[in-house]
């Protein structure tokens, strides 16, 4: 049976690699970007949709489109994220707000709108970061990014506690991956987006325990 995955932030990096690999596995992919355009979207298995997470209207439009098309989602992957203060010593108000608007507030309220469109046996995957692990934090940098992902982790846990939701939920650290999220990442990260996406898909398609925080790079659970 044809399965559908909705991936936010599918225009580049990990999201784009995920989109390509899910298509190869026979999925229909609904991929989002702020422009509503995705690279090489020539296959009818890839449906590009516009989404700017901080904008309520943009989130509502996408949910409305799902209703109009009567689309039921098998897997939601909240992948879109930004890290303007990655590596910075101190928080700066504007980038702090932007980070939370995308990584946390936008993602939470987008998910709330999409949950009714996800099949009961479906999955919700939040692409977090081990930088959001409170347990393993021993440093002072990237305040907004770390805090936004820690908050996303808490949302992941809360979703697993909701008795009305039967979907499986997990947070994933995708590894340190060469993408444009930061300058250092684009130059120094050991994993390609394709390698990371493969690890994410292996985990998502496997029989994971709901409420897991999973490190794709180390193939092990991370403490929250
Ligand atoms: N790369 C790493 O080493 C690493 C490590 C840990 C966690 N992560 C997490 O992995 C996820 C993907 O990151 P990446 O490294 O692949 O980053 P990336 O290459 O910079 O891609 C980010 C994606 O997010 C989308 N996006 C940005 N702002 C948005 C907004 N306002 N509304 C909706 N979508 C928006 C972008 O789409 P448009 O700009 O086209 O709209 C793009 O597709 C993020 O959540 C990141 O925190 C990455």
CSV table of N, CA, C and O and ligand atoms in Angstrom, one decimal, residues 8-16 32-38 50-55 58 78-83 86 98 101-103 126-131 145 148-149 152 172-182 185-186 189-191 193 196 200, ligand 1:
chain,number,residue,atom,x,y,z
A,8,UNK,N,9.2,18.3,6.9
A,8,UNK,CA,9.4,19.7,6.9
A,8,UNK,C,10.9,20.0,6.6
A,8,UNK,O,11.8,19.2,7.0
A,9,UNK,N,11.1,21.1,5.9
A,9,UNK,CA,12.5,21.5,5.5
A,9,UNK,C,13.1,20.5,4.6
A,9,UNK,O,14.2,20.0,4.9
A,10,UNK,N,12.5,20.2,3.5
A,10,UNK,CA,13.0,19.2,2.5
A,10,UNK,C,13.7,19.8,1.4
A,10,UNK,O,14.0,19.1,0.4
A,11,UNK,N,14.0,21.1,1.5
A,11,UNK,CA,14.7,21.7,0.3
A,11,UNK,C,16.2,21.5,0.3
A,11,UNK,O,16.8,21.7,-0.8
A,12,UNK,N,16.8,21.1,1.4
A,12,UNK,CA,18.2,20.9,1.4
A,12,UNK,C,18.6,20.0,2.6
A,12,UNK,O,17.8,19.7,3.4
A,13,UNK,N,19.9,19.7,2.7
A,13,UNK,CA,20.4,19.1,3.9
A,13,UNK,C,19.8,17.7,4.2
A,13,UNK,O,19.4,17.0,3.3
A,14,UNK,N,19.5,17.5,5.4
A,14,UNK,CA,19.0,16.2,5.9
A,14,UNK,C,17.6,15.9,5.3
A,14,UNK,O,17.3,14.8,4.9
A,15,UNK,N,16.8,17.0,5.3
A,15,UNK,CA,15.4,16.9,4.8
A,15,UNK,C,15.3,16.4,3.4
A,15,UNK,O,14.5,15.6,3.0
A,16,UNK,N,16.2,17.0,2.6
A,16,UNK,CA,16.2,16.7,1.1
A,16,UNK,C,16.7,15.2,0.9
A,16,UNK,O,16.1,14.4,0.2
A,32,UNK,N,8.3,20.1,2.5
A,32,UNK,CA,8.0,21.6,2.6
A,32,UNK,C,9.3,22.4,2.5
A,32,UNK,O,10.4,21.9,2.8
A,33,UNK,N,9.1,23.6,2.0
A,33,UNK,CA,10.1,24.7,2.1
A,33,UNK,C,9.4,26.0,2.2
A,33,UNK,O,8.2,26.0,1.9
A,34,UNK,N,10.1,27.1,2.5
A,34,UNK,CA,9.4,28.4,2.6
A,34,UNK,C,8.9,28.9,1.3
A,34,UNK,O,8.0,29.6,1.2
A,35,UNK,N,9.6,28.5,0.2
A,35,UNK,CA,9.2,28.9,-1.1
A,35,UNK,C,8.1,28.0,-1.7
A,35,UNK,O,7.4,28.4,-2.7
A,36,UNK,N,8.0,26.8,-1.2
A,36,UNK,CA,7.0,25.9,-1.8
A,36,UNK,C,7.6,25.2,-3.0
A,36,UNK,O,6.9,24.5,-3.8
A,37,UNK,N,8.9,25.4,-3.2
A,37,UNK,CA,9.6,24.7,-4.3
A,37,UNK,C,10.7,23.8,-3.7
A,37,UNK,O,11.4,24.2,-2.8
A,38,UNK,N,10.9,22.6,-4.4
A,38,UNK,CA,11.9,21.7,-3.9
A,38,UNK,C,12.8,21.4,-5.1
A,38,UNK,O,12.3,21.4,-6.3
A,50,UNK,N,4.3,24.7,0.6
A,50,UNK,CA,4.9,25.9,1.2
A,50,UNK,C,4.7,25.8,2.7
A,50,UNK,O,3.6,25.6,3.1
A,51,UNK,N,5.7,26.1,3.5
A,51,UNK,CA,5.5,26.2,4.9
A,51,UNK,C,6.6,27.1,5.5
A,51,UNK,O,7.8,26.8,5.4
A,52,UNK,N,6.1,28.2,6.2
A,52,UNK,CA,7.0,29.0,7.0
A,52,UNK,C,6.6,28.8,8.4
A,52,UNK,O,5.6,29.3,8.8
A,53,UNK,N,7.3,28.0,9.2
A,53,UNK,CA,6.9,27.6,10.5
A,53,UNK,C,6.4,28.7,11.5
A,53,UNK,O,5.4,28.5,12.2
A,54,UNK,N,7.1,29.8,11.5
A,54,UNK,CA,6.7,30.8,12.5
A,54,UNK,C,5.3,31.5,12.1
A,54,UNK,O,4.7,32.1,13.0
A,55,UNK,N,4.9,31.3,10.8
A,55,UNK,CA,3.6,32.0,10.4
A,55,UNK,C,2.4,31.1,10.6
A,55,UNK,O,2.3,30.1,9.9
A,58,UNK,N,0.5,30.2,7.5
A,58,UNK,CA,1.2,29.2,6.6
A,58,UNK,C,1.0,27.8,7.1
A,58,UNK,O,0.7,26.8,6.4
A,78,UNK,N,9.4,16.1,11.6
A,78,UNK,CA,9.6,17.6,11.9
A,78,UNK,C,11.1,17.8,11.8
A,78,UNK,O,11.9,17.6,12.8
A,79,UNK,N,11.6,18.1,10.6
A,79,UNK,CA,13.0,18.2,10.4
A,79,UNK,C,13.5,19.6,10.3
A,79,UNK,O,14.6,19.9,10.7
A,80,UNK,N,12.6,20.5,9.8
A,80,UNK,CA,13.1,21.9,9.6
A,80,UNK,C,13.6,22.5,10.9
A,80,UNK,O,13.0,22.3,12.0
A,81,UNK,N,14.8,23.2,10.8
A,81,UNK,CA,15.3,23.8,12.0
A,81,UNK,C,16.4,24.7,11.6
A,81,UNK,O,17.0,24.7,10.5
A,82,UNK,N,16.7,25.7,12.5
A,82,UNK,CA,17.8,26.6,12.3
A,82,UNK,C,18.7,26.7,13.5
A,82,UNK,O,18.3,26.4,14.6
A,83,UNK,N,19.9,27.2,13.3
A,83,UNK,CA,20.8,27.4,14.4
A,83,UNK,C,21.7,28.6,14.2
A,83,UNK,O,22.9,28.5,14.2
A,86,UNK,N,24.6,28.9,16.7
A,86,UNK,CA,25.5,27.7,16.9
A,86,UNK,C,26.9,28.2,17.0
A,86,UNK,O,27.4,28.9,16.2
A,98,UNK,N,14.1,34.0,16.9
A,98,UNK,CA,13.9,33.3,15.6
A,98,UNK,C,14.1,31.8,15.8
A,98,UNK,O,13.4,31.0,15.2
A,101,UNK,N,11.1,30.4,17.4
A,101,UNK,CA,9.9,30.4,16.5
A,101,UNK,C,9.9,29.3,15.5
A,101,UNK,O,8.8,28.7,15.2
A,102,UNK,N,11.1,28.9,15.0
A,102,UNK,CA,11.2,27.8,14.0
A,102,UNK,C,11.2,26.4,14.8
A,102,UNK,O,10.4,25.5,14.6
A,103,UNK,N,12.3,26.3,15.6
A,103,UNK,CA,12.6,24.9,16.2
A,103,UNK,C,11.5,24.5,17.2
A,103,UNK,O,11.4,23.2,17.4
A,126,UNK,N,10.6,13.8,15.7
A,126,UNK,CA,11.2,15.2,15.8
A,126,UNK,C,12.7,15.1,15.7
A,126,UNK,O,13.4,14.4,16.4
A,127,UNK,N,13.2,15.8,14.7
A,127,UNK,CA,14.6,15.9,14.5
A,127,UNK,C,15.2,16.9,15.5
A,127,UNK,O,15.0,18.1,15.3
A,128,UNK,N,15.7,16.4,16.5
A,128,UNK,CA,16.3,17.2,17.6
A,128,UNK,C,17.8,17.3,17.5
A,128,UNK,O,18.3,17.4,16.4
A,129,UNK,N,18.5,17.3,18.6
A,129,UNK,CA,19.9,17.3,18.5
A,129,UNK,C,20.4,16.8,19.9
A,129,UNK,O,19.8,17.1,20.9
A,130,UNK,N,21.6,16.2,19.9
A,130,UNK,CA,22.1,15.8,21.3
A,130,UNK,C,22.5,17.1,22.0
A,130,UNK,O,22.7,17.1,23.2
A,131,UNK,N,22.7,18.2,21.3
A,131,UNK,CA,22.9,19.5,21.9
A,131,UNK,C,21.8,19.9,22.8
A,131,UNK,O,21.9,20.8,23.6
A,145,UNK,N,19.9,27.6,20.5
A,145,UNK,CA,19.8,26.3,19.8
A,145,UNK,C,19.6,25.1,20.8
A,145,UNK,O,18.6,24.3,20.7
A,148,UNK,N,16.2,25.4,22.5
A,148,UNK,CA,15.0,25.1,21.6
A,148,UNK,C,14.9,23.6,21.4
A,148,UNK,O,13.8,23.1,21.3
A,149,UNK,N,16.0,22.9,21.3
A,149,UNK,CA,15.9,21.5,21.1
A,149,UNK,C,15.6,20.7,22.4
A,149,UNK,O,14.9,19.7,22.4
A,152,UNK,N,11.9,21.0,22.5
A,152,UNK,CA,11.3,20.1,21.6
A,152,UNK,C,11.4,18.7,22.1
A,152,UNK,O,10.4,17.9,21.9
A,172,UNK,N,15.1,12.5,17.5
A,172,UNK,CA,16.3,11.9,16.9
A,172,UNK,C,17.4,12.9,16.8
A,172,UNK,O,17.2,14.1,16.4
A,173,UNK,N,18.6,12.5,17.2
A,173,UNK,CA,19.9,13.2,16.9
A,173,UNK,C,20.4,12.7,15.6
A,173,UNK,O,20.8,11.5,15.6
A,174,UNK,N,20.4,13.5,14.5
A,174,UNK,CA,20.8,12.9,13.2
A,174,UNK,C,22.3,12.7,13.0
A,174,UNK,O,22.7,12.2,11.9
A,175,UNK,N,23.1,13.0,14.0
A,175,UNK,CA,24.5,13.0,13.9
A,175,UNK,C,25.0,14.4,13.6
A,175,UNK,O,24.2,15.3,13.4
A,176,UNK,N,26.3,14.5,13.5
A,176,UNK,CA,26.9,15.8,13.1
A,176,UNK,C,27.1,15.7,11.5
A,176,UNK,O,27.9,14.9,11.0
A,177,UNK,N,26.3,16.5,10.8
A,177,UNK,CA,26.1,16.3,9.4
A,177,UNK,C,26.5,17.5,8.6
A,177,UNK,O,26.1,18.6,8.9
A,178,UNK,N,27.2,17.2,7.5
A,178,UNK,CA,27.6,18.4,6.6
A,178,UNK,C,26.4,19.0,5.9
A,178,UNK,O,25.9,18.4,4.9
A,179,UNK,N,25.9,20.1,6.4
A,179,UNK,CA,24.8,20.8,5.8
A,179,UNK,C,25.1,22.3,6.0
A,179,UNK,O,26.1,22.7,6.6
A,180,UNK,N,24.2,23.2,5.5
A,180,UNK,CA,24.4,24.6,5.6
A,180,UNK,C,23.9,25.2,6.9
A,180,UNK,O,23.8,26.4,7.0
A,181,UNK,N,23.5,24.4,7.9
A,181,UNK,CA,23.0,24.9,9.1
A,181,UNK,C,24.0,25.9,9.8
A,181,UNK,O,23.6,26.8,10.5
A,182,UNK,N,25.3,25.6,9.7
A,182,UNK,CA,26.3,26.5,10.2
A,182,UNK,C,27.6,26.3,9.4
A,182,UNK,O,27.7,25.3,8.8
A,185,UNK,N,29.6,23.3,10.6
A,185,UNK,CA,29.0,22.1,10.3
A,185,UNK,C,29.3,21.8,8.8
A,185,UNK,O,29.6,20.6,8.4
A,186,UNK,N,29.1,22.8,7.9
A,186,UNK,CA,29.3,22.5,6.5
A,186,UNK,C,30.7,22.1,6.2
A,186,UNK,O,30.9,21.4,5.2
A,189,UNK,N,31.8,18.6,9.7
A,189,UNK,CA,31.0,17.4,10.1
A,189,UNK,C,31.4,16.1,9.4
A,189,UNK,O,31.7,16.1,8.2
A,190,UNK,N,31.4,15.0,10.1
A,190,UNK,CA,31.8,13.7,9.5
A,190,UNK,C,30.8,13.1,8.6
A,190,UNK,O,31.2,12.3,7.8
A,191,UNK,N,29.5,13.3,8.9
A,191,UNK,CA,28.5,12.6,8.1
A,191,UNK,C,28.0,13.3,6.9
A,191,UNK,O,27.8,14.6,7.0
A,193,UNK,N,24.7,14.1,4.4
A,193,UNK,CA,23.2,14.1,4.6
A,193,UNK,C,22.6,12.7,4.3
A,193,UNK,O,21.7,12.3,4.9
A,196,UNK,N,23.3,10.3,7.1
A,196,UNK,CA,22.4,10.6,8.2
A,196,UNK,C,21.0,10.1,7.9
A,196,UNK,O,20.3,9.5,8.7
A,200,UNK,N,18.5,7.6,9.9
A,200,UNK,CA,17.2,8.0,10.4
A,200,UNK,C,16.1,7.0,9.9
A,200,UNK,O,15.2,6.6,10.7
B,1,LIG,N1,23.5,19.3,10.4
B,1,LIG,C1,23.7,18.8,11.7
B,1,LIG,O1,24.9,18.5,12.0
B,1,LIG,C2,22.6,18.7,12.6
B,1,LIG,C3,22.9,18.1,13.9
B,1,LIG,C4,21.9,17.9,14.8
B,1,LIG,C5,20.6,18.3,14.5
B,1,LIG,N2,20.3,18.8,13.3
B,1,LIG,C6,18.9,19.2,12.9
B,1,LIG,O2,18.6,18.6,11.7
B,1,LIG,C7,17.5,19.3,11.1
B,1,LIG,C8,17.9,19.6,9.6
B,1,LIG,O3,19.0,20.4,9.6
B,1,LIG,P1,20.1,20.6,8.4
B,1,LIG,O4,21.4,20.5,9.0
B,1,LIG,O5,19.7,19.6,7.3
B,1,LIG,O6,19.8,22.1,8.0
B,1,LIG,P2,19.7,22.9,6.7
B,1,LIG,O7,20.5,22.2,5.6
B,1,LIG,O8,20.1,24.3,7.0
B,1,LIG,O9,18.2,22.8,6.3
B,1,LIG,C9,17.2,23.4,7.1
B,1,LIG,C10,15.8,23.2,6.5
B,1,LIG,O10,14.9,23.9,7.3
B,1,LIG,C11,14.1,24.7,6.5
B,1,LIG,N3,13.7,25.9,7.2
B,1,LIG,C12,14.5,26.9,7.6
B,1,LIG,N4,13.7,27.9,8.2
B,1,LIG,C13,12.4,27.5,8.1
B,1,LIG,C14,11.2,28.1,8.4
B,1,LIG,N5,11.2,29.4,9.0
B,1,LIG,N6,10.1,27.4,8.2
B,1,LIG,C15,10.1,26.2,7.6
B,1,LIG,N7,11.2,25.6,7.2
B,1,LIG,C16,12.4,26.2,7.4
B,1,LIG,C17,14.9,25.0,5.3
B,1,LIG,O11,14.0,25.3,4.2
B,1,LIG,P3,14.0,26.7,3.4
B,1,LIG,O12,15.1,27.6,3.9
B,1,LIG,O13,14.1,26.2,1.9
B,1,LIG,O14,12.6,27.1,3.7
B,1,LIG,C18,15.7,23.7,5.1
B,1,LIG,O15,15.0,22.8,4.2
B,1,LIG,C19,17.4,20.6,11.9
B,1,LIG,O16,16.3,20.4,12.8
B,1,LIG,C20,18.7,20.6,12.7
B,1,LIG,O17,18.5,21.3,14.0
B,1,LIG,C21,21.3,19.0,12.3
